[in-house]
PDB file of C-alpha atoms in Angstrom:
ATOM      1  CA  MET A 956     114.544 102.269 157.541  1.00 52.00           C
ATOM      2  CA  GLU A 957     111.467 104.013 158.858  1.00 55.00           C
ATOM      3  CA  LEU A 958     108.117 103.932 157.104  1.00 54.00           C
ATOM      4  CA  GLU A 959     108.344 107.597 156.104  1.00 60.00           C
ATOM      5  CA  GLU A 960     111.740 107.029 154.497  1.00 58.00           C
ATOM      6  CA  ILE A 961     110.428 103.988 152.641  1.00 56.00           C
ATOM      7  CA  MET A 962     107.463 105.995 151.373  1.00 58.00           C
ATOM      8  CA  ALA A 963     109.763 108.825 150.278  1.00 57.00           C
ATOM      9  CA  VAL A 964     112.001 106.420 148.358  1.00 53.00           C
ATOM     10  CA  TRP A 965     108.949 104.793 146.806  1.00 57.00           C
ATOM     11  CA  ARG A 966     107.542 108.157 145.678  1.00 60.00           C
ATOM     12  CA  GLN A 967     110.899 109.109 144.186  1.00 62.00           C
ATOM     13  CA  MET A 968     111.135 105.824 142.288  1.00 59.00           C
ATOM     14  CA  SER A 969     107.563 106.200 141.064  1.00 61.00           C
ATOM     15  CA  HIS A 970     108.310 109.729 139.882  1.00 60.00           C
ATOM     16  CA  GLN A 971     111.405 108.546 138.020  1.00 59.00           C
ATOM     17  CA  LEU A 972     109.475 105.722 136.405  1.00 58.00           C
ATOM     18  CA  GLU A 973     106.776 108.149 135.291  1.00 60.00           C
ATOM     19  CA  LYS A 974     109.386 110.465 133.791  1.00 59.00           C
ATOM     20  CA  GLN A 975     111.048 107.558 132.013  1.00 61.00           C
ATOM     21  CA  GLU A 976     107.712 106.304 130.684  1.00 57.00           C
ATOM     22  CA  LYS A 977     106.784 109.776 129.487  1.00 60.00           C
ATOM     23  CA  LEU A 978     110.174 110.188 127.794  1.00 56.00           C
ATOM     24  CA  THR A 979     109.793 106.794 126.117  1.00 63.00           C
ATOM     25  CA  LYS A 980     106.358 107.735 124.792  1.00 67.00           C
ATOM     26  CA  GLU A 981     107.703 111.034 123.469  1.00 71.00           C
ATOM     27  CA  ILE A 982     110.552 109.254 121.676  1.00 74.00           C
ATOM     28  CA  ILE A 983     108.150 106.721 120.170  1.00 70.00           C
ATOM     29  CA  LEU A 984     105.835 109.543 119.088  1.00 74.00           C
ATOM     30  CA  GLN A 985     108.672 111.483 117.456  1.00 78.00           C
ATOM     31  CA  MET A 986     109.869 108.400 115.589  1.00 82.00           C
ATOM     32  CA  THR A 987     106.327 107.607 114.474  1.00 79.00           C
ATOM     33  CA  GLN A 988     105.768 111.186 113.330  1.00 83.00           C
ATOM     34  CA  GLN A 989     108.973 111.026 111.296  1.00 85.00           C
ATOM     35  CA  ARG A 990     108.023 107.700 109.701  1.00 86.00           C
ATOM     36  CA  TYR A 991     104.541 109.012 108.941  1.00 86.00           C
ATOM     37  CA  SER A 992     105.772 112.263 107.377  1.00 88.00           C
ATOM     38  CA  THR A 993     108.419 110.448 105.327  1.00 89.00           C
ATOM     39  CA  ILE A 994     105.744 108.308 103.646  1.00 89.00           C
ATOM     40  CA  PHE A 995     104.032 111.392 102.210  1.00 90.00           C
ATOM     41  CA  GLY A 996     107.280 113.325 101.809  1.00 88.00           C
ATOM     42  CA  LYS A 997     108.392 111.100  98.929  1.00 86.00           C
ATOM     43  CA  VAL A 998     105.210 111.507  96.911  1.00 91.00           C
ATOM     44  CA  PHE A 999     105.195 115.248  97.719  1.00 92.00           C
ATOM     45  CA  THR A1000     108.624 115.544  96.074  1.00 92.00           C
ATOM     46  CA  ILE A1001     107.407 113.686  92.977  1.00 91.00           C
ATOM     47  CA  GLU A1002     104.288 115.854  92.722  1.00 93.00           C
ATOM     48  CA  SER A1003     106.436 118.973  93.118  1.00 94.00           C
ATOM     49  CA  MET A1004     108.511 117.928  90.111  1.00 94.00           C
ATOM     50  CA  ALA A1005     105.305 117.237  88.165  1.00 92.00           C
ATOM     51  CA  ALA A1006     104.066 120.707  89.118  1.00 94.00           C
ATOM     52  CA  ILE A1007     107.235 122.285  87.696  1.00 95.00           C
ATOM     53  CA  ILE A1008     106.658 120.455  84.423  1.00 94.00           C
ATOM     54  CA  SER A1009     103.012 121.585  84.377  1.00 93.00           C
ATOM     55  CA  TYR A1010     103.959 125.224  84.971  1.00 94.00           C
ATOM     56  CA  THR A1011     106.592 125.048  82.234  1.00 94.00           C
ATOM     57  CA  MET A1012     104.015 123.711  79.790  1.00 92.00           C
ATOM     58  CA  ALA A1013     101.567 126.403  80.877  1.00 94.00           C
ATOM     59  CA  PHE A1014     104.169 129.123  80.309  1.00 94.00           C
ATOM     60  CA  VAL A1015     104.891 127.831  76.791  1.00 93.00           C
ATOM     61  CA  LEU A1016     101.167 127.696  76.073  1.00 93.00           C
ATOM     62  CA  ILE A1017     100.688 131.280  77.253  1.00 94.00           C
ATOM     63  CA  LEU A1018     103.403 132.465  74.859  1.00 94.00           C
ATOM     64  CA  ASN A1019     101.616 130.772  71.965  1.00 94.00           C
ATOM     65  CA  LEU A1020      98.035 131.420  72.984  1.00 92.00           C
ATOM     66  CA  TYR A1021      97.625 134.008  70.209  1.00 91.00           C
ATOM     67  CA  LYS A1022      97.902 131.201  67.624  1.00 92.00           C
ATOM     68  CA  LEU A1023      94.581 129.750  68.731  1.00 92.00           C
ATOM     69  CA  ASP A1024      92.496 131.774  66.304  1.00 89.00           C
ATOM     70  CA  THR A1025      89.033 130.286  66.831  1.00 92.00           C
ATOM     71  CA  TRP A1026      86.783 130.446  69.870  1.00 92.00           C
ATOM     72  CA  TYR A1027      86.789 126.681  70.394  1.00 92.00           C
ATOM     73  CA  LEU A1028      90.585 126.393  70.088  1.00 93.00           C
ATOM     74  CA  MET A1029      90.967 129.326  72.476  1.00 94.00           C
ATOM     75  CA  THR A1030      88.561 127.578  74.850  1.00 94.00           C
ATOM     76  CA  CYS A1031      90.697 124.433  74.675  1.00 93.00           C
ATOM     77  CA  GLY A1032      93.795 126.506  75.374  1.00 93.00           C
ATOM     78  CA  ILE A1033      92.274 128.288  78.351  1.00 94.00           C
ATOM     79  CA  LEU A1034      90.872 125.062  79.835  1.00 94.00           C
ATOM     80  CA  THR A1035      94.298 123.482  79.481  1.00 94.00           C
ATOM     81  CA  LEU A1036      95.928 126.478  81.175  1.00 94.00           C
ATOM     82  CA  VAL A1037      93.461 126.390  84.062  1.00 94.00           C
ATOM     83  CA  ALA A1038      94.124 122.697  84.600  1.00 93.00           C
ATOM     84  CA  LEU A1039      97.912 123.064  84.371  1.00 94.00           C
ATOM     85  CA  PHE A1040      97.911 125.867  86.931  1.00 93.00           C
ATOM     86  CA  THR A1041      95.283 124.729  89.432  1.00 94.00           C
ATOM     87  CA  LEU A1042      95.520 120.927  89.626  1.00 94.00           C
ATOM     88  CA  PRO A1043      99.144 120.794  90.852  1.00 94.00           C
ATOM     89  CA  VAL A1044      98.372 123.414  93.509  1.00 94.00           C
ATOM     90  CA  LEU A1045      95.351 121.478  94.781  1.00 95.00           C
ATOM     91  CA  VAL A1046      97.277 118.207  94.953  1.00 94.00           C
ATOM     92  CA  LEU A1047     100.311 119.742  96.676  1.00 95.00           C
ATOM     93  CA  ARG A1048      98.103 121.563  99.184  1.00 95.00           C
ATOM     94  CA  SER A1049      96.210 118.380 100.069  1.00 94.00           C
ATOM     95  CA  LEU A1050      99.430 116.379 100.303  1.00 94.00           C
ATOM     96  CA  GLY A1051     100.994 119.068 102.467  1.00 93.00           C
ATOM     97  CA  ARG A1052      98.103 118.966 104.918  1.00 92.00           C
ATOM     98  CA  ILE A1053      98.179 115.210 105.337  1.00 92.00           C
ATOM     99  CA  ARG A1054     101.998 115.108 105.421  1.00 90.00           C
ATOM    100  CA  ASP A1055     102.221 117.784 108.129  1.00 89.00           C
ATOM    101  CA  PHE A1056      99.375 116.312 110.184  1.00 87.00           C
ATOM    102  CA  ASP A1057     100.486 116.451 113.836  1.00 85.00           C
ATOM    103  CA  ILE A1058      99.630 113.111 115.393  1.00 81.00           C
ATOM    104  CA  GLY A1059     100.538 114.209 118.925  1.00 73.00           C
ATOM    105  CA  ASN A1060      97.887 116.861 119.541  1.00 73.00           C
ATOM    106  CA  ARG A1061      94.959 114.524 120.150  1.00 71.00           C
ATOM    107  CA  ASN A1062      94.133 111.089 121.495  1.00 76.00           C
ATOM    108  CA  TYR A1063      94.304 107.924 119.437  1.00 75.00           C
ATOM    109  CA  LYS A1064      90.655 107.876 118.346  1.00 81.00           C
ATOM    110  CA  GLU A1065      90.659 111.553 117.341  1.00 84.00           C
ATOM    111  CA  THR A1066      93.907 111.051 115.437  1.00 84.00           C
ATOM    112  CA  LEU A1067      92.434 108.237 113.339  1.00 87.00           C
ATOM    113  CA  ILE A1068      89.216 110.183 112.698  1.00 89.00           C
ATOM    114  CA  GLU A1069      91.108 113.262 111.518  1.00 90.00           C
ATOM    115  CA  TYR A1070      93.497 111.184 109.414  1.00 91.00           C
ATOM    116  CA  THR A1071      90.561 109.386 107.776  1.00 91.00           C
ATOM    117  CA  LYS A1072      89.053 112.754 106.801  1.00 93.00           C
ATOM    118  CA  LEU A1073      92.339 113.925 105.280  1.00 93.00           C
ATOM    119  CA  LYS A1074      92.788 110.601 103.482  1.00 93.00           C
ATOM    120  CA  LYS A1075      89.296 110.711 101.945  1.00 94.00           C
ATOM    121  CA  LYS A1076      89.807 114.278 100.734  1.00 94.00           C
ATOM    122  CA  LEU A1077      93.158 113.381  99.184  1.00 94.00           C
ATOM    123  CA  LEU A1078      91.862 110.269  97.420  1.00 95.00           C
ATOM    124  CA  LEU A1079      88.790 112.112  96.107  1.00 95.00           C
ATOM    125  CA  LEU A1080      91.036 114.858  94.781  1.00 95.00           C
ATOM    126  CA  VAL A1081      93.324 112.310  93.120  1.00 93.00           C
ATOM    127  CA  GLN A1082      90.294 110.724  91.445  1.00 93.00           C
ATOM    128  CA  PHE A1083      89.143 114.150  90.245  1.00 94.00           C
ATOM    129  CA  VAL A1084      92.582 114.938  88.832  1.00 93.00           C
ATOM    130  CA  LEU A1085      92.790 111.586  87.055  1.00 90.00           C
ATOM    131  CA  TYR A1086      89.353 111.999  85.465  1.00 90.00           C
ATOM    132  CA  THR A1087      90.191 115.564  84.487  1.00 92.00           C
ATOM    133  CA  SER A1088      93.390 114.356  82.794  1.00 90.00           C
ATOM    134  CA  PHE A1089      91.289 112.566  80.150  1.00 89.00           C
ATOM    135  CA  ILE A1090      89.539 115.830  79.274  1.00 89.00           C
ATOM    136  CA  LEU A1091      92.875 117.610  79.373  1.00 90.00           C
ATOM    137  CA  MET A1092      94.274 115.117  76.873  1.00 89.00           C
ATOM    138  CA  PHE A1093      91.828 116.261  74.180  1.00 89.00           C
ATOM    139  CA  THR A1094      91.930 119.989  74.949  1.00 91.00           C
ATOM    140  CA  SER A1095      95.728 120.013  75.018  1.00 91.00           C
ATOM    141  CA  LEU A1096      95.881 117.914  71.839  1.00 90.00           C
ATOM    142  CA  ALA A1097      93.768 120.476  69.979  1.00 90.00           C
ATOM    143  CA  ALA A1098      95.850 123.393  71.272  1.00 92.00           C
ATOM    144  CA  ILE A1099      99.215 121.724  70.646  1.00 90.00           C
ATOM    145  CA  SER A1100      98.188 120.668  67.129  1.00 89.00           C
ATOM    146  CA  LYS A1101      97.358 124.254  66.188  1.00 90.00           C
ATOM    147  CA  ILE A1102     100.463 125.720  67.830  1.00 91.00           C
ATOM    148  CA  THR A1103     102.976 123.263  66.381  1.00 88.00           C
ATOM    149  CA  SER A1104     101.536 122.590  62.916  1.00 86.00           C
ATOM    150  CA  GLY A1105      99.070 125.413  62.382  1.00 86.00           C
ATOM    151  CA  LYS A1106      96.316 122.863  61.704  1.00 86.00           C
ATOM    152  CA  ASP A1107      92.887 122.880  63.302  1.00 87.00           C
ATOM    153  CA  PHE A1108      92.527 119.466  64.902  1.00 85.00           C
ATOM    154  CA  PHE A1109      88.734 119.514  64.653  1.00 83.00           C
ATOM    155  CA  ILE A1110      88.551 120.099  60.878  1.00 85.00           C
ATOM    156  CA  MET A1111      91.860 118.666  59.667  1.00 84.00           C
ATOM    157  CA  GLU A1112      91.887 115.460  57.673  1.00 79.00           C
ATOM    158  CA  LYS A1113      92.584 112.529  59.942  1.00 77.00           C
ATOM    159  CA  ASN A1114      94.123 109.236  58.936  1.00 81.00           C
ATOM    160  CA  MET A1115      94.113 105.853  60.626  1.00 85.00           C
ATOM    161  CA  GLY A1116      97.578 106.455  62.072  1.00 83.00           C
ATOM    162  CA  LEU A1117      96.300 109.457  64.012  1.00 80.00           C
ATOM    163  CA  TYR A1118      93.359 107.518  65.432  1.00 84.00           C
ATOM    164  CA  VAL A1119      95.693 104.695  66.451  1.00 90.00           C
ATOM    165  CA  SER A1120      98.029 107.176  68.145  1.00 85.00           C
ATOM    166  CA  ILE A1121      95.151 108.749  70.064  1.00 86.00           C
ATOM    167  CA  ALA A1122      93.921 105.291  71.126  1.00 90.00           C
ATOM    168  CA  VAL A1123      97.412 104.335  72.331  1.00 92.00           C
ATOM    169  CA  VAL A1124      97.718 107.572  74.311  1.00 88.00           C
ATOM    170  CA  PHE A1125      94.250 107.086  75.804  1.00 89.00           C
ATOM    171  CA  VAL A1126      94.953 103.497  76.899  1.00 91.00           C
ATOM    172  CA  SER A1127      98.374 104.515  78.266  1.00 89.00           C
ATOM    173  CA  LEU A1128      96.749 107.324  80.230  1.00 88.00           C
ATOM    174  CA  LEU A1129      94.114 104.932  81.562  1.00 89.00           C
ATOM    175  CA  LEU A1130      96.759 102.457  82.733  1.00 91.00           C
ATOM    176  CA  PHE A1131      98.808 105.262  84.262  1.00 89.00           C
ATOM    177  CA  ALA A1132      95.736 106.607  86.075  1.00 89.00           C
ATOM    178  CA  ARG A1133      94.966 103.183  87.576  1.00 91.00           C
ATOM    179  CA  TRP A1134      98.604 102.742  88.583  1.00 92.00           C
ATOM    180  CA  GLY A1135      98.737 106.209  90.128  1.00 91.00           C
ATOM    181  CA  TYR A1136      95.561 105.756  92.144  1.00 92.00           C
ATOM    182  CA  LYS A1137      96.686 102.353  93.414  1.00 93.00           C
ATOM    183  CA  ASN A1138      99.946 103.923  94.564  1.00 93.00           C
ATOM    184  CA  TYR A1139      98.082 106.627  96.466  1.00 94.00           C
ATOM    185  CA  LEU A1140      95.948 103.932  98.080  1.00 93.00           C
ATOM    186  CA  LYS A1141      99.086 102.015  99.040  1.00 93.00           C
ATOM    187  CA  ILE A1142     100.685 105.136 100.525  1.00 93.00           C
ATOM    188  CA  THR A1143      97.653 106.080 102.613  1.00 92.00           C
ATOM    189  CA  ILE A1144      97.296 102.507 103.869  1.00 92.00           C
ATOM    190  CA  SER A1145     100.975 102.460 104.859  1.00 90.00           C
ATOM    191  CA  ALA A1146     100.543 105.710 106.782  1.00 90.00           C
ATOM    192  CA  GLU A1147      97.439 104.354 108.514  1.00 89.00           C
ATOM    193  CA  LYS A1148      99.367 101.261 109.614  1.00 87.00           C
ATOM    194  CA  VAL A1149     101.953 103.532 111.214  1.00 86.00           C
ATOM    195  CA  LEU A1150      99.196 105.281 113.169  1.00 84.00           C
ATOM    196  CA  LEU A1151      97.660 101.976 114.238  1.00 83.00           C
ATOM    197  CA  GLU A1152     100.914 101.107 115.985  1.00 78.00           C
ATOM    198  CA  LEU A1153     100.218 103.923 118.438  1.00 71.00           C
ATOM    199  CA  GLU A1154      97.010 102.390 119.736  1.00 65.00           C
ATOM    200  CA  GLU A1155      96.992 102.357 123.510  1.00 51.00           C
ATOM    201  CA  GLY A1156      93.361 102.960 124.217  1.00 41.00           C
ATOM    202  CA  GLU A1157      90.819 105.621 123.423  1.00 41.00           C
ATOM    203  CA  ASP A1158      91.510 107.776 126.461  1.00 40.00           C
ATOM    204  CA  VAL A1159      95.300 107.639 126.328  1.00 41.00           C
ATOM    205  CA  ARG A1160      96.958 110.649 124.818  1.00 42.00           C
ATOM    206  CA  ILE A1161      99.719 109.787 122.349  1.00 41.00           C
TER     207      ILE A1161
END
């Protein structure tokens, strides 16, 4: 076999190896993208169900808003409505952005930087929602009390049982908030681990 023929065969083999390597990387990338999206897809489904519940509660509150016959009760009702309508949208939008994040359009370093930005925004939003839920507990309690019993929560006579019930709800909400935030931390860490598996060097496109 002449030198030219050997070189031609070598170039052909090199070309085939490059194609195979590229195909392998594409398959790995697709599988990684699917694993990554699935992590956030589960929590997105749960938050979507929570949003439906929030909108249902908001609709019921709108129908009974006329029963809030003082300015402070009406304020509680409106604040509750705003929270029920806006918070689910903000969470779903942030989750959608990080879930649909395309990890194949940039190199490894840029991917991690962009993911870190999305993660920080999501976790800050989750913290905001959790803190807001404590305020929402009191505003919704005042509105619901007036709508269901016709009593003004702020001037009605309160017994020890009511205070105990409020304390139980508050502690339960606090525990739920801590549990929820820890789960979001766990999810974002899991997604980051998936991205770390793609590391091949700063200048290698994934």
